[in-house]
PDB file of C-alpha atoms and ligand atoms in Angstrom:
ATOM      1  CA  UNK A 217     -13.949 -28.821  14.130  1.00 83.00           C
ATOM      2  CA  UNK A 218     -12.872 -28.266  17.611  1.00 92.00           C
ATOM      3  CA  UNK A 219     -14.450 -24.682  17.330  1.00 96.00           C
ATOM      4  CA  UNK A 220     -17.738 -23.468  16.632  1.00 97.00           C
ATOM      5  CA  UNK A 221     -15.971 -19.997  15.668  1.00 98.00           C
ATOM      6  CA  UNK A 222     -13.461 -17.655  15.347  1.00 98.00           C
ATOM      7  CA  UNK A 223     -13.622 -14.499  16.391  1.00 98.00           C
ATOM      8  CA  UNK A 224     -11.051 -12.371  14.996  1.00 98.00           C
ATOM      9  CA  UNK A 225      -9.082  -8.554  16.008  1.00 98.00           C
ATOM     10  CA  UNK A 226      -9.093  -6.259  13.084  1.00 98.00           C
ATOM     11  CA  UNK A 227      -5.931  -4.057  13.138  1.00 98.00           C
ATOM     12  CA  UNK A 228      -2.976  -6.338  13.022  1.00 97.00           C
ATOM     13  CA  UNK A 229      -4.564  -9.264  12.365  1.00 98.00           C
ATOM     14  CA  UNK A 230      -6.936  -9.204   9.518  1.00 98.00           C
ATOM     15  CA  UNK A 231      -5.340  -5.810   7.684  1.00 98.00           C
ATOM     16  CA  UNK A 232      -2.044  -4.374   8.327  1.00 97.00           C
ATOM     17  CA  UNK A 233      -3.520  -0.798   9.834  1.00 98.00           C
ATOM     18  CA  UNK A 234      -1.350  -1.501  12.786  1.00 97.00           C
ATOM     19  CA  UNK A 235       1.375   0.078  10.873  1.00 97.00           C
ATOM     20  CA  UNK A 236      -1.048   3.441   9.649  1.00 98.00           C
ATOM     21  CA  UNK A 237      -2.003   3.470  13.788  1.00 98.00           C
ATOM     22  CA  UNK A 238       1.675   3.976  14.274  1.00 98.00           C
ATOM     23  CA  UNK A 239       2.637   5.958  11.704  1.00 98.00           C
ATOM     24  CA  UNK A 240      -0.557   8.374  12.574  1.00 98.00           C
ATOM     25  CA  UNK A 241       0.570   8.378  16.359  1.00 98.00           C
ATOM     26  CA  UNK A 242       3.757   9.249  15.615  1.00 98.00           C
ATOM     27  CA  UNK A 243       2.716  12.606  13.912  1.00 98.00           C
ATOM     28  CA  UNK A 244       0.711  13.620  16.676  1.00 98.00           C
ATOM     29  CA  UNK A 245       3.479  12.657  18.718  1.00 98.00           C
ATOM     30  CA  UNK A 246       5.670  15.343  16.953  1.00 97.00           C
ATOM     31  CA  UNK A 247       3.241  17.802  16.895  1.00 97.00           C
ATOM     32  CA  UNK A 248       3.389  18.073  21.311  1.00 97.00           C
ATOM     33  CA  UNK A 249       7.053  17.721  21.338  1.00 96.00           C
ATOM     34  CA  UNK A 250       7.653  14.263  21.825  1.00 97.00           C
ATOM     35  CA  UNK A 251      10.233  13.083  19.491  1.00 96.00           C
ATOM     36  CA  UNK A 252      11.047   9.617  20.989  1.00 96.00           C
ATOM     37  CA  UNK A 253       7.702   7.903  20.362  1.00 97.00           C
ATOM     38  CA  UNK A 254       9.437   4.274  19.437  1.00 97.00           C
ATOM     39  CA  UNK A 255       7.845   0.882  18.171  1.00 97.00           C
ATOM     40  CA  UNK A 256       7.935  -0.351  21.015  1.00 97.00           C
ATOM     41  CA  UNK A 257       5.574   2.654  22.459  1.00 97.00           C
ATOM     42  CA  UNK A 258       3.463   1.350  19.784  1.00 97.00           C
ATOM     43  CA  UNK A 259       3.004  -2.355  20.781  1.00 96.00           C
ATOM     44  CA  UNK A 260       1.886  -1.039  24.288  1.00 96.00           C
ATOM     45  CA  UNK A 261      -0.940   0.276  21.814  1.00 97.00           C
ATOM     46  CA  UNK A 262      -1.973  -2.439  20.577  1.00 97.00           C
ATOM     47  CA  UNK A 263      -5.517  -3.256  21.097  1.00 97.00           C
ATOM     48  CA  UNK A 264      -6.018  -1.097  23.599  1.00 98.00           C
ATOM     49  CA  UNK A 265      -8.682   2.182  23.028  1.00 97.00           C
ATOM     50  CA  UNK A 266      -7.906   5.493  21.170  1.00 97.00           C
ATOM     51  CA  UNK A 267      -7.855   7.286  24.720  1.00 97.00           C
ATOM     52  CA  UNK A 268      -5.906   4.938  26.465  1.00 97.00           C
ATOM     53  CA  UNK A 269      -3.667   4.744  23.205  1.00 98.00           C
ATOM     54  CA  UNK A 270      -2.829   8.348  23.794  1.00 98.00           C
ATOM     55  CA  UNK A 271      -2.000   8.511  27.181  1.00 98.00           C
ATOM     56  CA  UNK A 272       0.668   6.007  26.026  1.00 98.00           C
ATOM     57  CA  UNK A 273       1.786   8.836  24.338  1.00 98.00           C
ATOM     58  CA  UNK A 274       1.406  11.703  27.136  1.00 98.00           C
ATOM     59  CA  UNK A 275       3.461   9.724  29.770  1.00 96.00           C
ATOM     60  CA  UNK A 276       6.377  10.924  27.366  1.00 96.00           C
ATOM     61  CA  UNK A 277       5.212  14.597  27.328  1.00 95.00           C
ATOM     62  CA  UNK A 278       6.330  17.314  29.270  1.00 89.00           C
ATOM     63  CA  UNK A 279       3.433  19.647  30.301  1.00 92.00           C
ATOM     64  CA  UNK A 280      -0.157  18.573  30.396  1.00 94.00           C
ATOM     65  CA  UNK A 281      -3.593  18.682  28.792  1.00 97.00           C
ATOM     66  CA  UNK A 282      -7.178  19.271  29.747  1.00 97.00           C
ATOM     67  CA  UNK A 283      -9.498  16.112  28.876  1.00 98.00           C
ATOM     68  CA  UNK A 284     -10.908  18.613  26.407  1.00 98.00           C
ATOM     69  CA  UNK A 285      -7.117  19.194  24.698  1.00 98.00           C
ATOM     70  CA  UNK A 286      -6.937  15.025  25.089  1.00 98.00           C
ATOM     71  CA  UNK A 287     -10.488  14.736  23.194  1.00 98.00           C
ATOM     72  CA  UNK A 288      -8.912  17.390  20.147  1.00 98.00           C
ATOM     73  CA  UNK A 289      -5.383  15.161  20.079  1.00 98.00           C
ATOM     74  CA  UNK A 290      -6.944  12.565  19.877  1.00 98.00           C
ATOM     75  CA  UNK A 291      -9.622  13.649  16.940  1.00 98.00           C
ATOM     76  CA  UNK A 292      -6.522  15.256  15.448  1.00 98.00           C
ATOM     77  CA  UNK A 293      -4.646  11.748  15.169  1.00 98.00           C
ATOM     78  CA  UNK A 294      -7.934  10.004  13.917  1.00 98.00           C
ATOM     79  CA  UNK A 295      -8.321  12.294  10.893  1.00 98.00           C
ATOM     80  CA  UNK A 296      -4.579  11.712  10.340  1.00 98.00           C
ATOM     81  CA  UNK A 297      -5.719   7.920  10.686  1.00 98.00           C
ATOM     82  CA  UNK A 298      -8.598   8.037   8.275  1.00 98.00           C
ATOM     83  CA  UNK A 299      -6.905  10.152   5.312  1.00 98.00           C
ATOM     84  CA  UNK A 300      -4.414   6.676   5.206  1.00 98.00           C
ATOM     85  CA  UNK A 301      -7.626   4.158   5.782  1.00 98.00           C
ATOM     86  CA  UNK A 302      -9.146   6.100   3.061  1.00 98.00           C
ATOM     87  CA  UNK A 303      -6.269   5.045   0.640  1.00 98.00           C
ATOM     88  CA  UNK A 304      -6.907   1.739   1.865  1.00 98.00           C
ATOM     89  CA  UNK A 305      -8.427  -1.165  -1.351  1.00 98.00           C
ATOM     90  CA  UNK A 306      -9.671  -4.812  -1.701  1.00 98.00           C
ATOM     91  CA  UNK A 307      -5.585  -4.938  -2.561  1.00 97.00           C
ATOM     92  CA  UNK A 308      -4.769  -4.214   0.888  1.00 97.00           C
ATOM     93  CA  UNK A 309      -6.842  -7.771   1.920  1.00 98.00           C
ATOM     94  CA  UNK A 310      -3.874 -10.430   2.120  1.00 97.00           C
ATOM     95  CA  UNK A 311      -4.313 -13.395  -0.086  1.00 97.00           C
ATOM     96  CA  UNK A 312      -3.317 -15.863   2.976  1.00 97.00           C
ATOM     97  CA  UNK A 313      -5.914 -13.936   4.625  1.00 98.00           C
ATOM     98  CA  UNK A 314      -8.446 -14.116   2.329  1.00 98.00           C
ATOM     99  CA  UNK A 315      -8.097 -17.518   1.193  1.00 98.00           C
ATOM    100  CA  UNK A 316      -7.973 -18.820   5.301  1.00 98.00           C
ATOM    101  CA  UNK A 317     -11.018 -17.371   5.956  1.00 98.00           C
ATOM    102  CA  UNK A 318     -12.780 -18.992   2.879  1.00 98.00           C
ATOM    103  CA  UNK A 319     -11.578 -22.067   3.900  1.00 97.00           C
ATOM    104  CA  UNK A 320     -12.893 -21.881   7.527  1.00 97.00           C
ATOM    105  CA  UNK A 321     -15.783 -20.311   6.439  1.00 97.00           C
ATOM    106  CA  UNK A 322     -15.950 -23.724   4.108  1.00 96.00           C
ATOM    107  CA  UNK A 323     -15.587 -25.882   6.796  1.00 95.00           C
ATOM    108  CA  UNK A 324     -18.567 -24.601   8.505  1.00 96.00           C
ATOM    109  CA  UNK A 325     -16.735 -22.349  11.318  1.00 97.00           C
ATOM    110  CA  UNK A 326     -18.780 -18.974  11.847  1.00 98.00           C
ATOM    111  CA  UNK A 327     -16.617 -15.721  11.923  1.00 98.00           C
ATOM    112  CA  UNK A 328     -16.872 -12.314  13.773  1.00 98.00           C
ATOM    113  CA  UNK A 329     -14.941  -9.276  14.606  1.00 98.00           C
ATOM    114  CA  UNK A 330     -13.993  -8.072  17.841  1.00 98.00           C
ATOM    115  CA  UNK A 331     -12.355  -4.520  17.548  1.00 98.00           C
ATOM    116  CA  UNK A 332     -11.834  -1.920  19.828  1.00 97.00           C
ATOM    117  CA  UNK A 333     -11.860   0.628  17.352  1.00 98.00           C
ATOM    118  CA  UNK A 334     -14.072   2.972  16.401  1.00 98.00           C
ATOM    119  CA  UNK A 335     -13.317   2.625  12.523  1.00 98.00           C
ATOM    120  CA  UNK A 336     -13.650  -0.976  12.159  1.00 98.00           C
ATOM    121  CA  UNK A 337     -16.701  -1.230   9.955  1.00 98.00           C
ATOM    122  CA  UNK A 338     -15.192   1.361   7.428  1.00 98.00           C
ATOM    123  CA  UNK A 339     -12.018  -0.419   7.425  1.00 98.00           C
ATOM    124  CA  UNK A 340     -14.475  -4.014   6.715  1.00 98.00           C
ATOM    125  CA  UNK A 341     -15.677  -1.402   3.586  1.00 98.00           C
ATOM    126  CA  UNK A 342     -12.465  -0.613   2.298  1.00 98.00           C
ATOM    127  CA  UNK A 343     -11.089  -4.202   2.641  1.00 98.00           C
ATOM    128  CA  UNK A 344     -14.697  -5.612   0.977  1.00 98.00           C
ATOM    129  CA  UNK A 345     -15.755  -7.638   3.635  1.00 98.00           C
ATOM    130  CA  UNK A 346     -18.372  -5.102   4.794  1.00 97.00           C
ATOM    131  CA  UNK A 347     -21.320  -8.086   4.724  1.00 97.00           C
ATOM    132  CA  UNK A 348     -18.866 -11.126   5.132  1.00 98.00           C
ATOM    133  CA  UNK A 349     -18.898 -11.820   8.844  1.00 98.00           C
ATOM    134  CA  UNK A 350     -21.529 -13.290  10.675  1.00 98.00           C
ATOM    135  CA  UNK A 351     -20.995 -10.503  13.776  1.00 98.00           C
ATOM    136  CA  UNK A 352     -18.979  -7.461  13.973  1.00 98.00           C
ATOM    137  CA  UNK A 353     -18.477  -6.052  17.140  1.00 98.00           C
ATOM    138  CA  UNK A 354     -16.627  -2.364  17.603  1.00 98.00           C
ATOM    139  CA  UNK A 355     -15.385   0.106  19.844  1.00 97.00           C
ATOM    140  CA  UNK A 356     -18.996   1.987  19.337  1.00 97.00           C
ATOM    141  CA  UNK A 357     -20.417  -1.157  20.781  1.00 97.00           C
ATOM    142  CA  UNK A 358     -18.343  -1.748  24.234  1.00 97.00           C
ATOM    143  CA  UNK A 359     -17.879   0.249  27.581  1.00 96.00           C
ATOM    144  CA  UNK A 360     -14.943  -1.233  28.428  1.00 97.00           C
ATOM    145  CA  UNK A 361     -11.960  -1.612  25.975  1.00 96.00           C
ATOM    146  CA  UNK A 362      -9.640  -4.297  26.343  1.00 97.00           C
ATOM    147  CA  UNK A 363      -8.266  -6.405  28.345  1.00 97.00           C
ATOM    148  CA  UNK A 364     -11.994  -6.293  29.501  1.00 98.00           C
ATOM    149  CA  UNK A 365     -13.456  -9.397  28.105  1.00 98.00           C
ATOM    150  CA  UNK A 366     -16.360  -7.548  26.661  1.00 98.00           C
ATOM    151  CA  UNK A 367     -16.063  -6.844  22.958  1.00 98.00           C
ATOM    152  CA  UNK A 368     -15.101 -10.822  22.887  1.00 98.00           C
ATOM    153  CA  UNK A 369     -18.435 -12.009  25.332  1.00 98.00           C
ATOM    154  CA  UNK A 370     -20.333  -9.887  23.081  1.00 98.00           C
ATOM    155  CA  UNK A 371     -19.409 -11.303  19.908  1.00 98.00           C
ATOM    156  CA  UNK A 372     -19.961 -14.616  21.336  1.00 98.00           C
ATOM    157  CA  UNK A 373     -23.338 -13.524  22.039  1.00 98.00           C
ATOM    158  CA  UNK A 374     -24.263 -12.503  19.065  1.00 98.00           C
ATOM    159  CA  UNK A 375     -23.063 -15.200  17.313  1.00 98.00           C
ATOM    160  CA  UNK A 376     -25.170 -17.439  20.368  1.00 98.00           C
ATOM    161  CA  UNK A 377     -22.622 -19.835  21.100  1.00 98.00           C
ATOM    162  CA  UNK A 378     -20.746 -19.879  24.292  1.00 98.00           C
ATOM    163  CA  UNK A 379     -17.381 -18.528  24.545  1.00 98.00           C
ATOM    164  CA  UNK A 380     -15.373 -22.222  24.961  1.00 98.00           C
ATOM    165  CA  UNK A 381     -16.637 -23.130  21.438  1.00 98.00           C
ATOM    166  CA  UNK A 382     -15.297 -19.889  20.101  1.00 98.00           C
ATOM    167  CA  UNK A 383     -10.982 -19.007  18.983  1.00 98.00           C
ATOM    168  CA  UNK A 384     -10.230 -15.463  19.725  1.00 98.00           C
ATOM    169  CA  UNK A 385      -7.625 -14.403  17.250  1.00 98.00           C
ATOM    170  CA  UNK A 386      -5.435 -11.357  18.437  1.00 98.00           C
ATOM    171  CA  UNK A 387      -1.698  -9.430  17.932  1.00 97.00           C
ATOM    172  CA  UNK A 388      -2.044  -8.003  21.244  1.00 97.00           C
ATOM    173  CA  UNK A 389      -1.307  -8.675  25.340  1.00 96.00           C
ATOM    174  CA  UNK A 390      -4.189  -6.844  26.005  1.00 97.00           C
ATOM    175  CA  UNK A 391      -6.242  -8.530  23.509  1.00 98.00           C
ATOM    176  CA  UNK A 392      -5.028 -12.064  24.531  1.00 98.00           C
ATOM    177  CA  UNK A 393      -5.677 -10.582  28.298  1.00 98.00           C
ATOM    178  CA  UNK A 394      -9.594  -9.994  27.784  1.00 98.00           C
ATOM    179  CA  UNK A 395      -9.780 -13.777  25.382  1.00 98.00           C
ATOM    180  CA  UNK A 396      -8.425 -15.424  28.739  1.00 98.00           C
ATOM    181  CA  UNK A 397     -10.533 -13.220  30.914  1.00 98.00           C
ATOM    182  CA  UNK A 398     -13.982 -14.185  29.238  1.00 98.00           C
ATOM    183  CA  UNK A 399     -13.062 -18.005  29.038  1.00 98.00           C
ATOM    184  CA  UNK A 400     -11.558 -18.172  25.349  1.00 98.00           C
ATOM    185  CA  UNK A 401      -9.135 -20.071  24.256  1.00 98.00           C
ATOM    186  CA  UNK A 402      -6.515 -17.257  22.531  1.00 98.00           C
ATOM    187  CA  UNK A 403      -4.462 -17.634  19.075  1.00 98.00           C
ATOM    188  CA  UNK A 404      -1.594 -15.085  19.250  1.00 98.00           C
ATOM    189  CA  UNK A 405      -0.019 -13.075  16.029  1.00 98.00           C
ATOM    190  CA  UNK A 406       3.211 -11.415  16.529  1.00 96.00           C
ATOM    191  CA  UNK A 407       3.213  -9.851  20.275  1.00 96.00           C
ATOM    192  CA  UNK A 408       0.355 -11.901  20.836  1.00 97.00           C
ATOM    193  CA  UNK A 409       1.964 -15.267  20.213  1.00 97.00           C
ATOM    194  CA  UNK A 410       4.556 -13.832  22.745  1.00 97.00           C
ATOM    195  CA  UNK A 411       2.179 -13.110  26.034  1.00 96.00           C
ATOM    196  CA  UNK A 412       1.712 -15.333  28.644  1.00 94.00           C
ATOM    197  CA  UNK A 413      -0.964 -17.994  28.908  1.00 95.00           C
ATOM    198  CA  UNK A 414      -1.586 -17.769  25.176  1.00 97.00           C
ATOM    199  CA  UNK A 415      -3.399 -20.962  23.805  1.00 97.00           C
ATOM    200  CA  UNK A 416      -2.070 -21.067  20.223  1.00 98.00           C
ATOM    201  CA  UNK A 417       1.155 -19.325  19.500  1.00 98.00           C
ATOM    202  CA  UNK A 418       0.667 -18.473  15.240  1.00 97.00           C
ATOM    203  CA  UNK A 419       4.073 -17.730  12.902  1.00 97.00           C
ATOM    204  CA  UNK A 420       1.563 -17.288  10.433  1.00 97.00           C
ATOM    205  CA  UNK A 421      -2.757 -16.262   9.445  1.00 98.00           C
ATOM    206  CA  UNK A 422      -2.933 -19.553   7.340  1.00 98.00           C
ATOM    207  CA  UNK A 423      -1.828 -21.486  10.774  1.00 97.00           C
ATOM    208  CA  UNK A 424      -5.031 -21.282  12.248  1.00 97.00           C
ATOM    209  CA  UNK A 425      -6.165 -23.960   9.400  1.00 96.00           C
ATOM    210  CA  UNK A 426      -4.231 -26.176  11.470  1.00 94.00           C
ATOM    211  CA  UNK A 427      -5.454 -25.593  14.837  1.00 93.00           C
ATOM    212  CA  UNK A 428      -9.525 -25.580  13.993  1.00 90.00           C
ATOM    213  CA  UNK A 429      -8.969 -28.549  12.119  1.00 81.00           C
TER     214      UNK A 429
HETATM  215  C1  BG6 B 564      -7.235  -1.235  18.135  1.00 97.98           C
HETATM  216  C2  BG6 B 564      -5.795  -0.875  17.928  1.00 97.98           C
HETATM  217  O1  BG6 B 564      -7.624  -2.209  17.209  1.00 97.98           O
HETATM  218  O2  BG6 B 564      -8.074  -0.086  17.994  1.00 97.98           O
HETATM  219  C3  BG6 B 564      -5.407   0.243  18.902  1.00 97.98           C
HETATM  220  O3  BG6 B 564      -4.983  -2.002  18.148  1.00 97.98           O
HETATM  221  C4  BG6 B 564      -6.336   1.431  18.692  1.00 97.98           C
HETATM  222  O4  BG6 B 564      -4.068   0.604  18.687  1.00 97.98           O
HETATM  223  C5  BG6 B 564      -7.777   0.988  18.896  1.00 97.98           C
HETATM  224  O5  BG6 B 564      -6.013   2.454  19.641  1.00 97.98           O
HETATM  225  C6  BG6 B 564      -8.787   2.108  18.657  1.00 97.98           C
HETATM  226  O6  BG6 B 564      -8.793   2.446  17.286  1.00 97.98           O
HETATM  227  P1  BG6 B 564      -9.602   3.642  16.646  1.00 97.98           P
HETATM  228  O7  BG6 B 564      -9.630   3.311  15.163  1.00 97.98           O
HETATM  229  O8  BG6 B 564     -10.968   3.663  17.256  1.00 97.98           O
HETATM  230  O9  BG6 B 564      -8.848   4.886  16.951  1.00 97.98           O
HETATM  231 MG1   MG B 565      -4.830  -5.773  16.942  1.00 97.98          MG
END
């Protein structure tokens, strides 16, 4: 195999919560007046943390906020967020998904999560893979939120290999950023597969059988 692992992004890439991120976003958005919070506001969200997520939000908002009003908008959008997690089954685990990480896992590959966010080992729960990787490694767990390498060199770590025998797997610039920053070589989903400097450009999850072949 020409990788030792794979280290994989949650949201967007193993589970679909990118959509419940936007949808949740754009209710807070409402709820402070701003009515033009797009898709495309929502890819510059990608991967990046819930903080920084919101000020993507606040550039498009009149008046401002304390950090303490920031801290309760953004708690505000995360119980929005959880309330759709928490509908969230083994169903909502894609098949392709599933099935290509069986196989890798089959071919000897090891697997971990790098996340920024702060819910990914109740979203592992809700998906059933709480005990299936070999490292998960969250937004709890960094100081630095992507494109800072971090979450990515620490998965590596943990897993004990060095970071040119592991695949970063992301949907995001920033995420594909902080892959190429710690000396990964970067598989891109969706706006991922469009950013610059991106290793592996993936139409599809089940692609990556090809690639770690
Ligand atoms: C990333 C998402 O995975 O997690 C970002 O791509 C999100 O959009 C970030 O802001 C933090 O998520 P959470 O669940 O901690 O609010
Ligand atoms: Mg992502």
């Amino acid at each position: 195999m020409k990788f030792k692992a794979i280290i994989f992004d949650l949201d967007g890439v193993i589970c679909a919560t990118d959509e419940y991120h936007y949808r949740a976003w754009k209710q807070l958005a409402a709820f402070i007046g701003v009515s033009d919070f797009t898709r495309a506001d929502s890819d510059l969200q990608r991967g990046i943390s819930r903080m920084d997520s919101l000020e993507v939000i606040l550039r498009k908002c009149k008046r401002t906020f304390s950090d303490e009003e920031k801290f309760a908008l953004a708690e505000q959008k995360n119980q929005i967020y959880r309330s759709m997690l928490a509908t969230m089954s083994e169903r909502d685990l894609s098949k392709s998904v599933s099935s290509t990480l069986c196989v890798l896992r089959g071919r000897g590959a090891k697997l971990a999560i790098g996340s920024s966010s702060k819910n990914a080992k109740y979203i592992l729960e809700r998906l059933g893979l709480g005990a299936f990787f070999d490292a998960v490694v969250d937004g709890n767990m960094i100081s630095r939120g992507k494109p800072d390498p971090e979450v990515f060199l620490k998965a590596a770590e943990l897993l004990g290999l060095p970071p040119r025998e592991c695949l970063v797997v992301e949907d995001a610039a920033a995420g594909i950023r902080a892959a190429l920053a710690g000396g990964f070589q970067a598989a891109g989903l969706g706006e991922g597969a469009k950013c610059e400097g991106t290793t592996y450009r993936l139409s599809s999850f089940a692609d990556l059988l090809a690639i770690v072949n």
